[in-house]
CSV table of C-alpha atoms and ligand atoms in Angstrom, one decimal:
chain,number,residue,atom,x,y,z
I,181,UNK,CA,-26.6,7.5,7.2
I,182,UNK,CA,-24.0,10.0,5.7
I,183,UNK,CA,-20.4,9.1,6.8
I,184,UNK,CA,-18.5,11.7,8.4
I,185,UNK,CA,-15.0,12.1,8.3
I,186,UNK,CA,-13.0,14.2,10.9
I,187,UNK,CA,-9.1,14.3,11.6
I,188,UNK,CA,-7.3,12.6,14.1
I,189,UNK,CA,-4.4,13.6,16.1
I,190,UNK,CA,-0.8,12.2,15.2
I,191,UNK,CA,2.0,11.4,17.7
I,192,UNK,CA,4.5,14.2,15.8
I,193,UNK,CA,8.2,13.6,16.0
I,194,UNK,CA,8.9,16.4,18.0
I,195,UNK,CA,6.4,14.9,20.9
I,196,UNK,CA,8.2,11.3,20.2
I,197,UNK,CA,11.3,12.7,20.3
I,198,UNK,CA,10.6,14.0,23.8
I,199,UNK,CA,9.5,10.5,25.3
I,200,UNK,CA,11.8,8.3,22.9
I,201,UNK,CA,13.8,6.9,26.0
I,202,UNK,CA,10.5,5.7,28.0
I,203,UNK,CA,8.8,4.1,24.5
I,204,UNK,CA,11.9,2.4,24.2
I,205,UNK,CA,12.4,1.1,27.8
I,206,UNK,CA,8.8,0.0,27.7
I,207,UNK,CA,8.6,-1.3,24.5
I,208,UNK,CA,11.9,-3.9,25.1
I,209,UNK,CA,9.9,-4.7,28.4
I,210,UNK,CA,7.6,-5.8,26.5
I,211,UNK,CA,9.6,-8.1,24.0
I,212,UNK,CA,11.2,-9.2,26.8
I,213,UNK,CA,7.9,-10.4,28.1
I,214,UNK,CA,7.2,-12.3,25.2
I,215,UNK,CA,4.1,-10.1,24.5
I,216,UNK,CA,5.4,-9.3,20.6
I,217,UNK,CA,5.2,-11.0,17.5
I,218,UNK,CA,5.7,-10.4,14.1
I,219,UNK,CA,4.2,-11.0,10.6
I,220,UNK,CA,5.4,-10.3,7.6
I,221,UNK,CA,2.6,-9.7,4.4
I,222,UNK,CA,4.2,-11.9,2.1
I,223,UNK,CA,0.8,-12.9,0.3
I,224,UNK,CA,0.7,-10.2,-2.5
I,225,UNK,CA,1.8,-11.2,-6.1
I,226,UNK,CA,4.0,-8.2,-6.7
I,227,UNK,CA,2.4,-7.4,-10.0
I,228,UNK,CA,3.9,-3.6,-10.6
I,229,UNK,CA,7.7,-5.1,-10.2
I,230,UNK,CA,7.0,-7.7,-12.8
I,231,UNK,CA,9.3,-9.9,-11.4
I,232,UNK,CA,9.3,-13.4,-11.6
I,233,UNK,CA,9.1,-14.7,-7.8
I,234,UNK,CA,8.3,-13.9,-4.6
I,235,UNK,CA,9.2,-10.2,-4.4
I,236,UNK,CA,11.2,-10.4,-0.7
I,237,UNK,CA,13.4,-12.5,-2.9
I,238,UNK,CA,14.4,-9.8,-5.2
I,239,UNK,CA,18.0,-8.5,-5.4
I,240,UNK,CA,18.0,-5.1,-4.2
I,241,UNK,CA,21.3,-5.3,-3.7
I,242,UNK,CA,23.4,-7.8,-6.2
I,243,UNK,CA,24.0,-9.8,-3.2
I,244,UNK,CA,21.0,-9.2,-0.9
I,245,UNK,CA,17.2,-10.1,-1.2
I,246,UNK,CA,14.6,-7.7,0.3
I,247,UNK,CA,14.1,-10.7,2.7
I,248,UNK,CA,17.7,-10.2,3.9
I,249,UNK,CA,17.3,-6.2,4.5
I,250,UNK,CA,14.0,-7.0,7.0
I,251,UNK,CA,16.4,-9.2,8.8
I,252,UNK,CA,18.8,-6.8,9.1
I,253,UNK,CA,16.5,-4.1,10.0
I,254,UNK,CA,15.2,-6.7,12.7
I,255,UNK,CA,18.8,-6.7,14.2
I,256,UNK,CA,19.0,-3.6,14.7
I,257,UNK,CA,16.2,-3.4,16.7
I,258,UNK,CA,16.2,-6.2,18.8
I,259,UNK,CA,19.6,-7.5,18.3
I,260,UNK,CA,19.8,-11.1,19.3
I,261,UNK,CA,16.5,-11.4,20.6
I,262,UNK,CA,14.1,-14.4,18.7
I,263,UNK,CA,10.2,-13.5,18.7
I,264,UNK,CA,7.5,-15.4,17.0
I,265,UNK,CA,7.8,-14.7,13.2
I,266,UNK,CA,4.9,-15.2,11.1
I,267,UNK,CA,4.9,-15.6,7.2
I,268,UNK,CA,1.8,-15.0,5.6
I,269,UNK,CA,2.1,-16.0,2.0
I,270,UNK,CA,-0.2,-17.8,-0.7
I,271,UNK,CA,-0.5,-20.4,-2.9
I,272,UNK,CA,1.5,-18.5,-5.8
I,273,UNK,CA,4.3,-18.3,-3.9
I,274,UNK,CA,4.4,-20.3,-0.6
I,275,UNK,CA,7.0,-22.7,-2.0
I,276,UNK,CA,8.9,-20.4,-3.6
I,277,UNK,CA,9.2,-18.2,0.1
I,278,UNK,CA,10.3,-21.2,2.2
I,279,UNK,CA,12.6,-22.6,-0.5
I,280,UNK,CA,14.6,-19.3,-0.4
I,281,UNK,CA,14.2,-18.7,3.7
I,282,UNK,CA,15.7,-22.4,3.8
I,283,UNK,CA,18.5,-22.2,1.2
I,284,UNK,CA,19.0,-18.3,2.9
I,285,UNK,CA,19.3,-20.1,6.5
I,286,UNK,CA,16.8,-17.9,8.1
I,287,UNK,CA,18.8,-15.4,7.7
I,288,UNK,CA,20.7,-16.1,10.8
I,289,UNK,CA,17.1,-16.0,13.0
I,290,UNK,CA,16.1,-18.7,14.7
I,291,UNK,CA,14.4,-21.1,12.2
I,292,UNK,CA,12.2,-22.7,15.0
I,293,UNK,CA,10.4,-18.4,15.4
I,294,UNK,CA,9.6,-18.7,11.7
I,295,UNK,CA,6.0,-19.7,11.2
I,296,UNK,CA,4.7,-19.9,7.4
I,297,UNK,CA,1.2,-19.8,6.7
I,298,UNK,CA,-0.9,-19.8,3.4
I,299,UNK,CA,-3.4,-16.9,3.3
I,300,UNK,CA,-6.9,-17.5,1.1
I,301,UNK,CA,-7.3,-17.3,-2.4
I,302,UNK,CA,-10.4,-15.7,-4.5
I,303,UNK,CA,-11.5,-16.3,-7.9
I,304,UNK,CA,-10.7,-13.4,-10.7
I,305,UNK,CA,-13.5,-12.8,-13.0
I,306,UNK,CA,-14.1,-10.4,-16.1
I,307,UNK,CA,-15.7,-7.3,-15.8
I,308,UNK,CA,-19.1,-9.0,-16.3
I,309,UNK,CA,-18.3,-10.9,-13.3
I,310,UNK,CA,-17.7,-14.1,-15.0
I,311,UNK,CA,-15.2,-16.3,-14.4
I,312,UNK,CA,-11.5,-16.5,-15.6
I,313,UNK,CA,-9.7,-19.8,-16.0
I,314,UNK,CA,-6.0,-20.1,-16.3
I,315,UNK,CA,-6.5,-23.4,-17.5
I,316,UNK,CA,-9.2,-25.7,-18.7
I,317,UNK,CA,-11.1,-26.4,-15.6
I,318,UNK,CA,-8.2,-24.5,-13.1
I,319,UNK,CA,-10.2,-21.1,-12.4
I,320,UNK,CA,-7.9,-17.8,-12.2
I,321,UNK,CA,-7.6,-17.4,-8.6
I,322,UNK,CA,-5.1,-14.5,-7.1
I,323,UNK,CA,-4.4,-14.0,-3.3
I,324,UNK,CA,-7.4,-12.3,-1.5
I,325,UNK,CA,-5.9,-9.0,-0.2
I,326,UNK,CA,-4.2,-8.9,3.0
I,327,UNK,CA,-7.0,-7.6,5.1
I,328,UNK,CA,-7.7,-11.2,5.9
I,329,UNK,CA,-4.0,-11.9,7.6
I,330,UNK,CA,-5.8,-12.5,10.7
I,331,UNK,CA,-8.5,-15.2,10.2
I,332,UNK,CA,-5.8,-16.9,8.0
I,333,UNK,CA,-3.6,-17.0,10.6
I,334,UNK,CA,-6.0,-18.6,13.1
I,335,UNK,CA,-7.1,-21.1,10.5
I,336,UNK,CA,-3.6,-22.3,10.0
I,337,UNK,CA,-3.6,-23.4,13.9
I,338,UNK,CA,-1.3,-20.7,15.5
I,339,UNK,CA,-3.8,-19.5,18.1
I,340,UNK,CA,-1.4,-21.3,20.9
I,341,UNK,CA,1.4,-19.6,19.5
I,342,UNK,CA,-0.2,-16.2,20.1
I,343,UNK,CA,-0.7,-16.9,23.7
I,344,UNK,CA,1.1,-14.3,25.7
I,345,UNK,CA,1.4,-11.9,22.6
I,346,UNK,CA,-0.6,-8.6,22.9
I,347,UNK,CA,1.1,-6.9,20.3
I,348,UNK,CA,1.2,-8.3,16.4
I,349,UNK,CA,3.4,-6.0,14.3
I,350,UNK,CA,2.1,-6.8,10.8
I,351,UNK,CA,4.4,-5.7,8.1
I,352,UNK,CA,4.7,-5.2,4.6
I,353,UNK,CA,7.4,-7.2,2.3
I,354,UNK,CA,8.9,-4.0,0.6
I,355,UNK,CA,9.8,-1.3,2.5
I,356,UNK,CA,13.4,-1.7,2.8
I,357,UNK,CA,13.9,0.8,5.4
I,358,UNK,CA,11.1,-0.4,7.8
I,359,UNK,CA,12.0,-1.3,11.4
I,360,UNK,CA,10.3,-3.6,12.7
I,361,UNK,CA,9.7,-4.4,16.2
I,362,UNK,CA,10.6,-0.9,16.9
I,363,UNK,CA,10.6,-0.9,20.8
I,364,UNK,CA,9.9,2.5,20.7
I,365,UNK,CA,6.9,2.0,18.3
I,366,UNK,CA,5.5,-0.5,20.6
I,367,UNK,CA,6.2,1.3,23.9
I,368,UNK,CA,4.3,4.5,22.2
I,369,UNK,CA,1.3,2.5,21.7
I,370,UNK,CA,1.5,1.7,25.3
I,371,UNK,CA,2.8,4.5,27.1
I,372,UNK,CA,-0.4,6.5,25.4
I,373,UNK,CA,-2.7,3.7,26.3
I,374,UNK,CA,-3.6,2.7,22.4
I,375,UNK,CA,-4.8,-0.6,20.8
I,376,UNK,CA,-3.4,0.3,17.4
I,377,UNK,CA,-1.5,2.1,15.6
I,378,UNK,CA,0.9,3.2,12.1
I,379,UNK,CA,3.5,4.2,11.6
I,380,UNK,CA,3.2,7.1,9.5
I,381,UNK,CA,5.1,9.5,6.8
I,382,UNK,CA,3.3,13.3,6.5
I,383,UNK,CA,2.5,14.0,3.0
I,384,UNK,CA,5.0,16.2,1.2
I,385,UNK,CA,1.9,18.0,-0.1
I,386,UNK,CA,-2.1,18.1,-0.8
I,387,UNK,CA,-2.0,16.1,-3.7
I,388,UNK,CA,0.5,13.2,-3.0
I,389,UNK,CA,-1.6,9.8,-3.6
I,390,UNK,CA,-1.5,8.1,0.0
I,391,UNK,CA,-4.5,6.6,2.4
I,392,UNK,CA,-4.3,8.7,5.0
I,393,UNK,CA,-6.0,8.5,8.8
I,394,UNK,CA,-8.7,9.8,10.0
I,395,UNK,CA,-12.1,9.0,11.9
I,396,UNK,CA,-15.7,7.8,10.3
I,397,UNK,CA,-18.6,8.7,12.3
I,398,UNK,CA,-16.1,8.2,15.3
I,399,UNK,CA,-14.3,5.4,14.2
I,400,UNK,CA,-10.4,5.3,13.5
I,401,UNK,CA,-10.4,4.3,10.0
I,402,UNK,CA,-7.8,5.2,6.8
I,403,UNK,CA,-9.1,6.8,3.7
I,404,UNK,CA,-8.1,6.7,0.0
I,405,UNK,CA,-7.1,9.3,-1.7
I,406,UNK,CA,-9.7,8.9,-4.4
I,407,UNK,CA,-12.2,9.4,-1.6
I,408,UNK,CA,-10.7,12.5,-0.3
I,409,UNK,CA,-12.5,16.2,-1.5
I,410,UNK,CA,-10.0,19.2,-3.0
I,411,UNK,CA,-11.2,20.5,0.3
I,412,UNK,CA,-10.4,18.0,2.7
I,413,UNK,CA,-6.5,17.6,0.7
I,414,UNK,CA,-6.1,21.4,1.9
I,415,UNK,CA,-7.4,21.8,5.2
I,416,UNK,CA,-4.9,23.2,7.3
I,417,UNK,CA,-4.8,23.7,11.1
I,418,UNK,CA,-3.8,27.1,12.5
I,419,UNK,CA,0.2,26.3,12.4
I,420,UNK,CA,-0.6,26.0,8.9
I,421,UNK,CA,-0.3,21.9,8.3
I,422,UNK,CA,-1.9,20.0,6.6
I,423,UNK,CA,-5.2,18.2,9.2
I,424,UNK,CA,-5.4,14.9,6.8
I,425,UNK,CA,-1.8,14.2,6.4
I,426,UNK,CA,-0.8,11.2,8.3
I,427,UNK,CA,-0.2,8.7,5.1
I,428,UNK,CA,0.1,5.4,6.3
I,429,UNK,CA,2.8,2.7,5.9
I,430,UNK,CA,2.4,-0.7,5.8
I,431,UNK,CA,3.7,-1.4,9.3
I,432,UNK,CA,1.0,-1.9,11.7
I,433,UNK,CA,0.6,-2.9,15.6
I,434,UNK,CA,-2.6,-4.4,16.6
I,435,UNK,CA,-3.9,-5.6,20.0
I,436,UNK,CA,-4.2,-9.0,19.6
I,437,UNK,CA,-7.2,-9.5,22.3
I,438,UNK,CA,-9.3,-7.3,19.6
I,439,UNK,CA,-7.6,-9.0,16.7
I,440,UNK,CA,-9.5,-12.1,18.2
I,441,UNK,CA,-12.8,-10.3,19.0
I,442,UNK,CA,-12.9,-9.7,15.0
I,443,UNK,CA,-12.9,-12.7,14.0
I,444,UNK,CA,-16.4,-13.5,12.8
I,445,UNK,CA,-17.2,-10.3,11.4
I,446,UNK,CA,-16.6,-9.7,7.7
I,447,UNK,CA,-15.3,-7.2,5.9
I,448,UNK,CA,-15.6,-5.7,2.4
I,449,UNK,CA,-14.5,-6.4,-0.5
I,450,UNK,CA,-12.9,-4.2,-3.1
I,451,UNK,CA,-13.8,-4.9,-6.5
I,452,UNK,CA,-9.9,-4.1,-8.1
I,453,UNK,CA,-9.7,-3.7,-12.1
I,454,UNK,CA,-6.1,-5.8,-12.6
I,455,UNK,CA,-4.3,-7.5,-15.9
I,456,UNK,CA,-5.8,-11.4,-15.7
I,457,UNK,CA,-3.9,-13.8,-17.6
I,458,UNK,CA,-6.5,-16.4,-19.2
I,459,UNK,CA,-7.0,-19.3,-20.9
I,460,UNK,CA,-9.3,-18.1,-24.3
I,461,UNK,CA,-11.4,-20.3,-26.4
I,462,UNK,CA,-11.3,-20.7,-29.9
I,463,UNK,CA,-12.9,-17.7,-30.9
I,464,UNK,CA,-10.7,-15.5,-28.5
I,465,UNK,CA,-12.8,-15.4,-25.4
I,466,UNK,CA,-12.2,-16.4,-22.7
I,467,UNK,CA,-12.7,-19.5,-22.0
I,468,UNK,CA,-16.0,-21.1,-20.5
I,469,UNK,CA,-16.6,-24.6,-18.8
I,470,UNK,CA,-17.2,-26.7,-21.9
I,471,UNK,CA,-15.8,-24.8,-24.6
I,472,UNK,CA,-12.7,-25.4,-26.9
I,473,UNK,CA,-10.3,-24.1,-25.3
I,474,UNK,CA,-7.6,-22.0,-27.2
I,475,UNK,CA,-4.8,-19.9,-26.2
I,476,UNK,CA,-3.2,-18.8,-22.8
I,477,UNK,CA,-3.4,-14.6,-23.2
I,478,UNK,CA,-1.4,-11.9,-21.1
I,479,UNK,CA,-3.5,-9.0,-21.5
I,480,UNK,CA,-1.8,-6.2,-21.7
I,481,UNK,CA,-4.6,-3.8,-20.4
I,482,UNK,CA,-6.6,-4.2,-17.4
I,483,UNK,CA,-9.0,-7.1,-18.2
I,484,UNK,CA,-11.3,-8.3,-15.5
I,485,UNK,CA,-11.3,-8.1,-11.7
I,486,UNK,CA,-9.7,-9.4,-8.5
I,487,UNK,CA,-11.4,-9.0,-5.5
I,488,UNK,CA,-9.8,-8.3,-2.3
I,489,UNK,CA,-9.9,-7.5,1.3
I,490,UNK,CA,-7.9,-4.9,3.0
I,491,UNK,CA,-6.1,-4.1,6.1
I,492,UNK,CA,-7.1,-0.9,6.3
I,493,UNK,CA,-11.2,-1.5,7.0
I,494,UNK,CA,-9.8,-4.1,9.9
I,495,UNK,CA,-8.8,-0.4,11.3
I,496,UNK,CA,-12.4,0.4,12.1
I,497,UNK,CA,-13.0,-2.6,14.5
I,498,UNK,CA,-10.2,-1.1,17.2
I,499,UNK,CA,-11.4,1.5,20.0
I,500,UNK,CA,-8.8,4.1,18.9
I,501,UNK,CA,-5.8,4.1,16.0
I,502,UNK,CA,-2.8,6.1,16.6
I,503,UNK,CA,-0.6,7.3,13.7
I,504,UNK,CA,3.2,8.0,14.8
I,505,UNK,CA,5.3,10.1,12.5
I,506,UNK,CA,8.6,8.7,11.3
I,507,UNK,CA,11.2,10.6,9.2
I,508,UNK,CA,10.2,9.2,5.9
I,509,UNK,CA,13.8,9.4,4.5
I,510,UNK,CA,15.0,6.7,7.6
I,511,UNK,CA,11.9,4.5,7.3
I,512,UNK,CA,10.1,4.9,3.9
I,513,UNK,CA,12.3,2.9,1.0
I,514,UNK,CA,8.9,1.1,-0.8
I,515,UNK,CA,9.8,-1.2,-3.6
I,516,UNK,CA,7.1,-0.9,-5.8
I,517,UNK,CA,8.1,-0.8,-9.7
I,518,UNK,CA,11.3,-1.2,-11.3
I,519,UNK,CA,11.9,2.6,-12.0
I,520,UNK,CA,10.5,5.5,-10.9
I,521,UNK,CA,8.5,6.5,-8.4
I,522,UNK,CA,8.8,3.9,-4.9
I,523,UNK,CA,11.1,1.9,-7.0
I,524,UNK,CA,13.4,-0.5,-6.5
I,525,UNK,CA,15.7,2.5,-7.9
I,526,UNK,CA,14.9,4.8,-5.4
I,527,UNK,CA,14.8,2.2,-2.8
I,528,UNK,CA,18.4,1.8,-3.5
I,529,UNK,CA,19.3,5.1,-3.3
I,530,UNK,CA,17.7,5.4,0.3
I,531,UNK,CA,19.1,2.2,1.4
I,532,UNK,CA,22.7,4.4,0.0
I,533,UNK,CA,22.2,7.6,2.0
I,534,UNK,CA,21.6,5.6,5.1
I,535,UNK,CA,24.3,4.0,5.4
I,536,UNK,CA,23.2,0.4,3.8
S,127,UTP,P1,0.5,-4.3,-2.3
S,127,UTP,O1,-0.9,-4.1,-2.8
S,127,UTP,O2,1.5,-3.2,-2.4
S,127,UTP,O3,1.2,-5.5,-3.0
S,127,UTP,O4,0.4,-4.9,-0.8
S,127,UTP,P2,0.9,-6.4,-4.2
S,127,UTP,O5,-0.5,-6.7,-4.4
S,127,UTP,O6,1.9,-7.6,-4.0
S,127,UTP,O7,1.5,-5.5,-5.4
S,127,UTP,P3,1.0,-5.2,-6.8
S,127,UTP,O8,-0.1,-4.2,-6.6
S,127,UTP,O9,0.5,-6.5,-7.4
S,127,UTP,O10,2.2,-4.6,-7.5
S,127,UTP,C1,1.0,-4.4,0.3
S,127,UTP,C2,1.5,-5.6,1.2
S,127,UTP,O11,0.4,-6.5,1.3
S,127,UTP,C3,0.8,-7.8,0.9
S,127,UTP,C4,1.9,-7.6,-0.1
S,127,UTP,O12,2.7,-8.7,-0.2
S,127,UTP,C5,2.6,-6.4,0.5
S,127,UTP,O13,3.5,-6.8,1.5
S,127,UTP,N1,-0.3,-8.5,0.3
S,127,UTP,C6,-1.1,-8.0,-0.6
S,127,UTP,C7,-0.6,-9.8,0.8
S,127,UTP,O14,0.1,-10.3,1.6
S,127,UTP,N2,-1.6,-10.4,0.2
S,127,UTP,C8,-2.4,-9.9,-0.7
S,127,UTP,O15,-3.4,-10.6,-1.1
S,127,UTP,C9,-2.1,-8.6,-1.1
């Protein structure tokens, strides 16, 4: 069947603007409720910083961690309020993350909220499909993608702690601006009757390289931009904007009663072409159960494949997605490299002209 993709509506910020005070009143009913928790995609490896250690523990200030600006951007939003705090990291870094949350205090939250939790690993292969080995015998395994947050959490026993929580607002570890637990997030999702939902920065222009939402055959889904046409990058409405132009962030809120219901369905997974370090044999390749082994090599160039899951197909299992604009220059501070482009530079800079 041919897949058809059609716009969908965003809450704009002049219509949030509008109802800001009832989001927010209905949104801190909510926390106060208990019906919010939060969790924090710690899982990734952090690759394009090249940094070595969990990335939330990076100094992006000389005396504050990326960990330590979440916090504070918590505060703000809930002030001293404690809700259910998830962790998700993985086996790369797990002890690394609770190490530095420990030796960091909590960051002032209450330690008895925080709730770590390893998410599953996958085995990286070349691009013939065998396998890598970092070691002799010790395959080359890399975190799975975070589209399996979910089923990790459940399999690390906190389905009691969810009792009570409808809404899980699942976060990325480095946008330095996000706010989390926005009350007014949450109350939008609920004041408009939603399941799920994004927040949201428009794209500056046709060709800027973000997922961005939309529908498939009907479906609220999020697609790349390598999938999107020259056509569908220009479409414009009649006020002239752009109709695919909600890029998505990595802050998320998801009905946990459908978070459940997805449970035993699968989802796919992305072949991703990534730099492998491996263990080679004597002749140089790499290394096979029962060889010689030789050297351990960082390749330089893309070498093989990690295979992943993603947060954004989980989209198409909710009844409805809705994207709500935020001013990108207050919410959008990604750390992604060292220079450049969603950098820990321009991070900085953001974190500057607000105030931070
Ligand atoms: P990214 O794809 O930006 O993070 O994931 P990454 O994989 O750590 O970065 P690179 O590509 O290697 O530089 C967005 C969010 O999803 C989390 C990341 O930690 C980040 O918060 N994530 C990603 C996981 O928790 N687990 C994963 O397996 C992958």
């Amino acid at each position: 069947m041919k897949t058809e993709v059609t716009p969908v509506a965003t809450l704009r910020l002049d219509e949030f603007n509008m109802k800001r005070d009832t989001f927010r009143r209905a949104g801190l009913e909510a926390i106060d409720r208990g019906e919010v928790a939060l969790l924090l995609l710690a899982g990734g490896m952090g690759t394009r910083l090249g940094y070595d250690g969990p990335k939330g523990t990076y100094p992006i200030e000389a005396d504050k961690s990326i960990f330590a600006c979440l916090f504070d951007n918590l505060r703000e939003e809930i002030g001293d309020r404690s809700i259910p705090f998830f962790v998700m990291t993985s086996d790369k870094n797990d002890e690394a993350t609770r190490a530095f949350f420990e030796e960091k205090n909590y960051f002032g939250y209450d330690p008895s909220q925080i709730c770590f939790y390893r998410q599953e690993m996958a085995q990286a292969t070349d691009f013939d499909g065998a396998p890598l080995y970092e070691d002799v015998n010790v395959p080359a395994t890399s975190p799975n993608g975070n589209g399996g947050f979910f089923k990790s959490l459940i399999k690390a026993g906190y389905r009691k702690k969810l009792e009570g929580v409808r809404w899980l607002n699942v976060f990325g570890v480095d946008n330095v601006l996000a706010k989390i637990a926005d009350p007014e997030f949450i109350g939008a999702l609920i004041c408009e009757g939603k399941h799920a939902g994004v927040k949201a920065v428009m794209k500056t222009g046709p060709d800027e390289k973000v997922g961005v939402v939309c529908a498939r055959n009907g479906r609220p889904s999020v697609i790349d931009y390598t999938q999107m046409t020259e056509e569908m990058c220009n479409e414009r409405d009649k006020d002239g904007n752009l109709v695919y132009a909600a890029g998505v962030t990595v802050n998320y809120l998801f009905d946990t009663s459908i978070l459940l219901s997805t449970l035993n369905e699968g989802l796919p997974v992305h072949k991703v072409e990534k730099k492998i370090p491996y263990l080679s044999d004597i002749h140089g390749r790499p290394w096979r159960l029962g060889s010689e082994p030789g050297e351990h090599i960082e390749p330089t160039e893309p070498n093989g494949y990690k295979y992943e899951i993603m947060i954004t197909d989980l989209i198409e299992d909710f009844p409805d997605f809705l994207p709500v604009e935020v001013e990108r220059e207050k919410e959008f501070a990604p750390v992604k490299n060292l220079h450049g482009v969603d950098s820990v530079d321009s991070a900085r800079e953001l974190l500057k002209r607000n105030g931070k």
